[in-house]
CSV table of C-alpha atoms in Angstrom, one decimal:
chain,number,residue,atom,x,y,z
A,8,MET,CA,-9.1,3.7,-23.2
A,9,THR,CA,-5.7,3.4,-24.7
A,10,ASP,CA,-4.0,0.2,-23.9
A,11,SER,CA,0.3,1.9,-23.3
A,12,ARG,CA,1.3,-0.3,-21.3
A,13,ILE,CA,3.0,2.8,-18.0
A,14,PRO,CA,6.3,2.9,-18.1
A,15,THR,CA,8.9,1.3,-15.1
A,16,VAL,CA,11.5,2.5,-12.3
A,17,ARG,CA,13.1,1.5,-10.0
A,18,LEU,CA,12.5,0.2,-6.3
A,19,GLY,CA,15.4,2.5,-4.5
A,20,ASP,CA,18.4,2.3,-5.0
A,21,ASP,CA,19.1,-1.7,-5.3
A,22,GLY,CA,15.9,-2.5,-5.7
A,23,PRO,CA,13.5,-4.1,-8.3
A,24,GLU,CA,12.4,-2.8,-12.0
A,25,VAL,CA,8.4,-1.8,-12.3
A,26,GLY,CA,5.7,-0.3,-13.3
A,27,VAL,CA,5.2,3.1,-11.6
A,28,GLN,CA,2.3,1.7,-10.7
A,29,GLY,CA,0.7,-1.4,-8.5
A,30,LEU,CA,-1.7,-3.3,-7.0
A,31,GLY,CA,-2.5,-3.2,-3.7
A,32,CYS,CA,-4.5,-6.8,-3.3
A,33,MET,CA,-5.7,-6.6,-0.4
A,34,GLY,CA,-9.6,-6.4,-1.2
A,35,MET,CA,-10.0,-9.2,-3.1
A,36,SER,CA,-10.7,-11.3,0.0
A,37,PHE,CA,-10.7,-8.8,3.0
A,38,ALA,CA,-12.1,-6.2,4.4
A,39,TYR,CA,-13.9,-4.4,1.9
A,40,GLY,CA,-17.3,-6.9,1.5
A,41,PRO,CA,-18.1,-8.9,-0.9
A,42,SER,CA,-16.1,-10.4,-3.9
A,43,ASP,CA,-16.1,-11.3,-6.7
A,44,ALA,CA,-13.6,-14.6,-7.7
A,45,GLN,CA,-13.2,-14.5,-11.0
A,46,GLU,CA,-13.9,-9.8,-12.0
A,47,SER,CA,-10.6,-10.2,-9.5
A,48,ARG,CA,-9.1,-12.6,-11.1
A,49,ALA,CA,-9.5,-10.6,-14.6
A,50,THR,CA,-8.6,-7.9,-13.3
A,51,LEU,CA,-4.9,-8.9,-12.1
A,52,GLU,CA,-5.5,-10.4,-16.2
A,53,ARG,CA,-5.7,-7.1,-17.1
A,54,ALA,CA,-3.5,-4.9,-14.6
A,55,LEU,CA,-0.4,-7.4,-16.2
A,56,GLU,CA,-1.3,-6.1,-19.9
A,57,LEU,CA,-1.3,-3.0,-18.8
A,58,GLY,CA,2.2,-2.6,-16.9
A,59,VAL,CA,1.0,-3.4,-13.0
A,60,THR,CA,3.9,-6.2,-12.2
A,61,LEU,CA,4.1,-4.5,-7.6
A,62,TYR,CA,1.7,-7.0,-6.7
A,63,ASP,CA,0.7,-6.2,-3.0
A,64,THR,CA,-0.4,-8.0,-0.4
A,65,ALA,CA,0.6,-10.3,3.0
A,66,ASP,CA,-0.2,-13.0,5.9
A,67,ALA,CA,-3.1,-10.7,7.4
A,68,TYR,CA,-5.3,-10.5,4.6
A,69,GLY,CA,-7.9,-13.2,4.4
A,70,GLN,CA,-4.9,-15.0,7.8
A,71,GLY,CA,-3.7,-15.6,4.8
A,72,GLU,CA,-6.7,-16.7,2.1
A,73,ASN,CA,-5.2,-13.7,0.0
A,74,GLU,CA,-1.9,-15.1,-0.7
A,75,ARG,CA,-3.5,-18.0,-1.5
A,76,PHE,CA,-5.9,-16.7,-4.0
A,77,LEU,CA,-3.0,-14.5,-5.6
A,78,SER,CA,-0.9,-17.9,-6.6
A,79,PRO,CA,-2.2,-18.8,-9.3
A,80,PHE,CA,-1.4,-15.6,-11.3
A,81,PHE,CA,1.9,-15.8,-9.8
A,82,LYS,CA,2.9,-19.3,-10.3
A,83,ALA,CA,1.3,-18.8,-14.4
A,84,HIS,CA,3.3,-15.1,-14.1
A,85,ARG,CA,6.5,-15.9,-12.2
A,86,ASP,CA,8.5,-13.6,-13.8
A,87,ASP,CA,6.3,-11.2,-15.1
A,88,VAL,CA,5.7,-10.1,-11.4
A,89,VAL,CA,7.2,-8.8,-8.5
A,90,ILE,CA,5.3,-10.4,-4.7
A,91,ALA,CA,5.4,-8.1,-2.3
A,92,THR,CA,4.4,-9.9,0.8
A,93,LYS,CA,4.0,-9.2,4.3
A,94,PHE,CA,4.9,-10.1,8.1
A,95,ALA,CA,3.9,-8.6,12.0
A,96,LEU,CA,0.2,-8.9,12.6
A,97,ALA,CA,0.1,-12.2,14.0
A,98,ILE,CA,-3.1,-13.5,15.2
A,99,PRO,CA,-4.3,-15.0,18.7
A,100,PRO,CA,-6.0,-18.3,17.9
A,101,ASP,CA,-8.5,-17.8,20.3
A,102,ASP,CA,-9.4,-14.7,18.5
A,103,PRO,CA,-9.4,-14.4,15.5
A,104,THR,CA,-10.5,-11.2,15.2
A,105,ARG,CA,-7.2,-9.6,16.7
A,106,ARG,CA,-3.9,-8.6,16.2
A,107,ILE,CA,-0.7,-8.5,17.7
A,108,ILE,CA,2.7,-7.1,16.4
A,109,ARG,CA,5.5,-9.8,16.4
A,110,ASN,CA,8.6,-8.9,14.5
A,111,ASP,CA,10.7,-11.4,16.8
A,112,PRO,CA,12.4,-13.6,15.1
A,113,PRO,CA,11.0,-16.9,15.9
A,114,TYR,CA,8.0,-15.5,14.2
A,115,ILE,CA,9.6,-14.4,11.5
A,116,ARG,CA,10.9,-17.1,10.2
A,117,GLN,CA,8.2,-19.4,10.8
A,118,ALA,CA,5.3,-16.5,9.3
A,119,VAL,CA,8.7,-16.8,5.8
A,120,GLU,CA,7.6,-19.5,5.8
A,121,ALA,CA,4.0,-20.0,5.8
A,122,SER,CA,4.2,-17.4,3.0
A,123,LEU,CA,5.8,-19.2,0.9
A,124,GLU,CA,4.2,-21.9,1.5
A,125,ARG,CA,0.8,-20.2,0.4
A,126,LEU,CA,1.6,-18.5,-2.6
A,127,GLY,CA,3.2,-21.5,-4.1
A,128,VAL,CA,6.7,-20.0,-4.9
A,129,ASP,CA,10.6,-20.2,-4.4
A,130,VAL,CA,11.6,-17.3,-3.3
A,131,ILE,CA,9.8,-13.3,-2.6
A,132,ASP,CA,10.7,-10.4,-4.3
A,133,LEU,CA,9.4,-7.6,-1.6
A,134,TYR,CA,9.6,-8.8,2.4
A,135,TYR,CA,7.9,-6.3,4.6
A,136,MET,CA,7.8,-6.0,7.7
A,137,HIS,CA,3.9,-5.2,8.2
A,138,ARG,CA,3.9,-2.9,11.9
A,139,ARG,CA,6.6,-2.0,13.8
A,140,ASP,CA,6.8,-3.6,16.8
A,141,VAL,CA,8.3,-1.1,19.9
A,142,ASN,CA,9.5,-4.9,22.1
A,143,VAL,CA,11.9,-5.4,18.8
A,144,PRO,CA,15.4,-3.7,18.4
A,145,ILE,CA,14.1,-2.9,14.7
A,146,GLU,CA,17.7,-3.8,14.1
A,147,GLU,CA,17.0,-7.3,15.0
A,148,THR,CA,14.3,-7.6,12.8
A,149,VAL,CA,15.7,-6.5,10.1
A,150,GLY,CA,19.3,-8.7,11.3
A,151,VAL,CA,17.0,-11.6,10.3
A,152,MET,CA,15.3,-9.9,6.9
A,153,ALA,CA,18.7,-10.0,6.0
A,154,GLU,CA,19.0,-13.3,6.7
A,155,LEU,CA,15.9,-14.8,5.0
A,156,VAL,CA,18.1,-12.9,1.8
A,157,ARG,CA,21.5,-14.9,2.2
A,158,GLU,CA,19.6,-17.7,2.5
A,159,GLY,CA,17.4,-17.4,-0.7
A,160,LYS,CA,14.1,-17.1,0.9
A,161,VAL,CA,13.7,-12.9,-0.3
A,162,LYS,CA,15.3,-10.4,-2.1
A,163,HIS,CA,14.1,-8.0,-1.4
A,164,LEU,CA,13.6,-5.9,1.7
A,165,GLY,CA,10.8,-3.3,3.2
A,166,LEU,CA,9.3,-2.1,6.3
A,167,SER,CA,5.5,-0.4,6.7
A,168,GLU,CA,4.5,2.6,9.2
A,169,VAL,CA,8.4,3.3,10.6
A,170,THR,CA,8.8,6.7,11.2
A,171,GLY,CA,12.4,8.0,9.3
A,172,ALA,CA,15.1,7.6,12.7
A,173,GLU,CA,14.3,3.4,12.2
A,174,LEU,CA,14.7,3.9,8.6
A,175,ARG,CA,17.5,5.1,9.3
A,176,ALA,CA,18.3,2.2,11.6
A,177,ALA,CA,17.4,-0.7,9.1
A,178,GLN,CA,19.0,0.4,6.8
A,179,ALA,CA,22.4,0.2,8.8
A,180,VAL,CA,22.3,-3.0,9.3
A,181,HIS,CA,21.1,-4.0,5.5
A,182,PRO,CA,20.0,-2.1,1.8
A,183,ILE,CA,15.7,-2.0,1.9
A,184,ALA,CA,14.0,-1.2,-1.0
A,185,ALA,CA,11.1,0.1,-0.1
A,186,VAL,CA,8.9,2.2,2.6
A,187,GLN,CA,5.1,1.6,2.4
A,188,SER,CA,2.8,4.2,4.6
A,189,GLU,CA,-1.1,6.2,3.4
A,190,TRP,CA,0.0,8.8,1.4
A,191,SER,CA,-2.9,10.7,-1.0
A,192,LEU,CA,-4.4,14.0,-1.0
A,193,PHE,CA,-5.9,13.0,2.4
A,194,SER,CA,-2.5,11.4,4.2
A,195,ARG,CA,0.8,13.7,5.0
A,196,ASP,CA,1.9,13.0,7.9
A,197,ILE,CA,4.7,11.6,6.2
A,198,GLU,CA,7.1,14.1,4.0
A,199,ALA,CA,8.1,14.9,7.8
A,200,GLY,CA,10.1,12.8,8.1
A,201,VAL,CA,9.6,9.4,6.1
A,202,VAL,CA,10.0,11.0,2.8
A,203,PRO,CA,12.7,13.7,3.0
A,204,THR,CA,15.2,10.2,4.6
A,205,ALA,CA,14.3,8.0,2.6
A,206,ARG,CA,15.4,10.1,-0.8
A,207,GLU,CA,18.4,10.4,1.3
A,208,LEU,CA,19.4,6.7,1.7
A,209,GLY,CA,17.2,5.6,-1.7
A,210,VAL,CA,14.4,4.1,-0.5
A,211,ALA,CA,11.6,3.8,-2.7
A,212,LEU,CA,8.2,5.1,-1.7
A,213,VAL,CA,5.2,2.9,-2.2
A,214,PRO,CA,2.2,4.7,-1.1
A,215,TYR,CA,-1.2,2.5,0.9
A,216,SER,CA,-4.6,4.1,0.0
A,217,PRO,CA,-3.6,6.6,-2.2
A,218,LEU,CA,-7.5,6.3,-2.9
A,219,GLY,CA,-8.2,7.6,0.3
A,220,ARG,CA,-9.7,3.8,0.1
A,221,GLY,CA,-11.6,4.8,-2.4
A,222,PHE,CA,-13.9,8.4,-0.2
A,223,LEU,CA,-10.9,10.7,-2.8
A,224,THR,CA,-13.0,9.0,-5.8
A,225,GLY,CA,-16.2,10.0,-4.2
A,226,SER,CA,-17.8,6.3,-4.3
A,227,PHE,CA,-19.2,7.0,-0.4
A,228,THR,CA,-19.3,9.8,1.7
A,229,SER,CA,-20.1,8.0,4.7
A,230,ALA,CA,-19.3,4.2,5.7
A,231,GLU,CA,-22.4,4.3,8.1
A,232,LYS,CA,-24.6,5.0,5.4
A,233,ASP,CA,-23.0,3.5,2.6
A,234,LEU,CA,-21.4,0.1,3.3
A,235,THR,CA,-21.4,-3.3,4.1
A,236,ALA,CA,-21.6,-4.3,7.9
A,237,ASP,CA,-18.1,-6.1,7.2
A,238,ASP,CA,-16.5,-3.1,5.1
A,239,PHE,CA,-13.4,-2.3,8.1
A,240,ARG,CA,-13.8,1.3,6.9
A,241,ARG,CA,-17.0,1.3,8.4
A,242,GLN,CA,-14.5,1.5,11.8
A,243,MET,CA,-11.9,4.0,10.6
A,244,PRO,CA,-12.2,8.5,12.0
A,245,ARG,CA,-12.2,10.4,8.8
A,246,PHE,CA,-15.6,8.0,7.3
A,247,THR,CA,-18.1,8.3,9.5
A,248,GLY,CA,-20.4,11.2,11.7
A,249,ASP,CA,-19.4,14.3,10.8
A,250,ASN,CA,-15.9,14.1,10.4
A,251,ALA,CA,-17.4,12.3,7.3
A,252,THR,CA,-19.4,14.4,6.5
A,253,ALA,CA,-17.2,17.4,7.0
A,254,ASN,CA,-14.5,15.3,4.7
A,255,ALA,CA,-17.3,14.9,1.4
A,256,SER,CA,-16.6,18.9,0.9
A,257,LEU,CA,-12.6,18.8,0.9
A,258,LEU,CA,-13.3,16.6,-2.5
A,259,GLU,CA,-14.2,19.9,-4.4
A,260,PRO,CA,-11.4,21.6,-5.4
A,261,ILE,CA,-10.4,17.5,-6.8
A,262,ARG,CA,-13.7,17.7,-8.7
A,263,LYS,CA,-11.9,21.6,-10.1
A,264,VAL,CA,-9.2,20.3,-11.8
A,265,ALA,CA,-10.9,16.4,-12.8
A,266,ALA,CA,-13.1,19.4,-14.6
A,267,SER,CA,-10.1,20.4,-16.1
A,268,HIS,CA,-8.6,17.1,-17.6
A,269,GLY,CA,-11.8,15.8,-18.1
A,270,ALA,CA,-10.5,12.9,-15.6
A,271,THR,CA,-12.3,11.5,-12.7
A,272,LEU,CA,-11.4,12.9,-9.1
A,273,GLY,CA,-9.9,8.7,-8.3
A,274,GLN,CA,-7.8,10.3,-11.8
A,275,ILE,CA,-5.8,13.1,-9.8
A,276,ALA,CA,-5.7,11.0,-6.4
A,277,LEU,CA,-3.3,9.0,-8.4
A,278,ALA,CA,-1.7,11.7,-10.6
A,279,TRP,CA,-1.0,13.7,-7.3
A,280,ALA,CA,0.5,10.8,-5.2
A,281,GLN,CA,1.9,10.3,-8.1
A,282,GLN,CA,3.7,13.1,-9.0
A,283,GLN,CA,4.9,13.4,-5.2
A,284,SER,CA,8.0,11.4,-7.4
A,285,THR,CA,9.0,14.8,-9.4
A,286,VAL,CA,8.0,17.2,-6.4
A,287,HIS,CA,10.0,14.7,-3.5
A,288,ASN,CA,13.0,13.0,-5.9
A,289,LEU,CA,12.3,10.0,-5.2
A,290,PRO,CA,10.6,6.7,-6.8
A,291,VAL,CA,6.8,6.9,-5.7
A,292,ILE,CA,4.8,4.0,-6.6
A,293,PRO,CA,1.5,4.2,-5.9
A,294,ILE,CA,-0.8,1.0,-5.3
A,295,PRO,CA,-4.2,1.4,-5.9
A,296,GLY,CA,-6.1,-2.1,-4.2
A,297,THR,CA,-9.1,-2.7,-6.9
A,298,ARG,CA,-11.0,-5.8,-7.7
A,299,LYS,CA,-12.3,-4.8,-11.1
A,300,PRO,CA,-10.8,-4.6,-14.5
A,301,THR,CA,-11.9,-0.9,-15.4
A,302,ARG,CA,-11.0,0.5,-12.5
A,303,VAL,CA,-7.5,-1.0,-13.1
A,304,GLU,CA,-8.0,0.9,-16.8
A,305,GLU,CA,-8.6,4.2,-15.0
A,306,ASN,CA,-6.0,3.8,-12.6
A,307,THR,CA,-3.6,3.4,-14.8
A,308,ALA,CA,-4.3,6.1,-17.2
A,309,ALA,CA,-3.8,7.9,-14.2
A,310,THR,CA,-0.2,7.8,-15.4
A,311,ARG,CA,-0.7,10.1,-18.0
A,312,ILE,CA,-2.0,13.4,-16.8
A,313,VAL,CA,0.5,15.7,-15.0
A,314,LEU,CA,-0.4,18.7,-13.1
A,315,SER,CA,-0.5,22.3,-13.4
A,316,GLU,CA,1.4,25.0,-11.2
A,317,GLU,CA,-1.7,25.4,-10.3
A,318,ASP,CA,-3.3,22.5,-9.6
A,319,MET,CA,-1.1,21.4,-7.2
A,320,THR,CA,-1.4,24.8,-4.6
A,321,LEU,CA,-5.6,24.5,-5.4
A,322,LEU,CA,-5.0,20.4,-3.9
A,323,ASP,CA,-1.4,20.9,-1.3
A,324,PRO,CA,-4.6,22.3,1.6
A,325,ILE,CA,-7.3,19.5,1.2
A,326,ALA,CA,-4.7,17.4,3.8
A,327,ALA,CA,-4.1,20.4,6.6
A,328,LYS,CA,-8.4,20.4,7.1
A,329,VAL,CA,-9.3,16.9,7.1
A,330,ALA,CA,-11.2,15.6,10.1
A,331,GLY,CA,-9.8,12.8,12.0
A,332,ASN,CA,-6.8,10.9,12.2
A,333,ARG,CA,-6.4,7.5,9.0
A,334,TYR,CA,-7.4,4.9,12.4
A,335,ALA,CA,-8.8,5.0,15.1
A,336,ASP,CA,-5.3,3.8,17.2
A,337,MET,CA,-2.6,5.7,15.6
A,338,THR,CA,-0.1,4.1,17.9
A,339,PHE,CA,0.6,0.9,15.9
A,340,THR,CA,1.8,4.3,12.3
A,341,SER,CA,5.3,6.0,12.1
A,342,ALA,CA,3.7,9.1,13.2
A,343,GLY,CA,2.7,7.9,16.3
A,344,ARG,CA,5.8,7.7,17.3
A,345,GLU,CA,7.5,10.0,15.1
């Protein structure tokens, strides 16, 4: 395994320079079953050695626990990392299992102060609106986020799961560096409206779950059978019942392309996501999540794979055949509002 560092790209017209692949850190504290803290810390360090500089978290991941976990690493490497965190998913005190979407100004100000404290830093490099509260005008939400930039608490702004129209309205208030949304061989709905709008406005795309939450790696074929009881993928329509069986068959073209490149399934899925930068002519920085140093090595190696036109043609039909939505409730995604 080579130790070549991955190349860099600018996160939108006005954003920071980052490695062309980031790291999703949610699973180190939340959602994917038990994790090993020591191994997760080693993963963070190995990622940085390989040129990964964009680290993604959110206040909702483990009720702030993920931000706390990442704090020592961020403080030790403050000048070398770009910290991305998010607000908008509030947790009711009387029911910690629920999430309420809030974009109102008082909540945003409360959330940013709490994140700064948990992260142990003076400024957040990239601050995302995690989900859209349709009851609050997006201009009002981004207006408050812009105030945080002027106050020096945040450097750059991002949005997650917004429509093309919402992105355009937000950009009119303050420059948006990045839009984060699910984008993978299994999830391509954002290509209809969000991607062309981002390209036009000079906004980067940050695909989360570029590995289809692990399904595209072939690491599991049924959430109900293969994953622990506390793994939230057991609640996702694509990975359970008949949908899981149908979707497992869709991995065959990926296996064929992987064999031709001497690569893993996951590397082909990531190479496809990475290559969307060329296809759509805008910066694309996938943030695969992992808790293992060996997986970071595997994932970053995918940045050196170039898929042929024949490969892309073979992979192109997969998304249209996927059974089941990416969430049980799609109303809080961009696809649910387009």
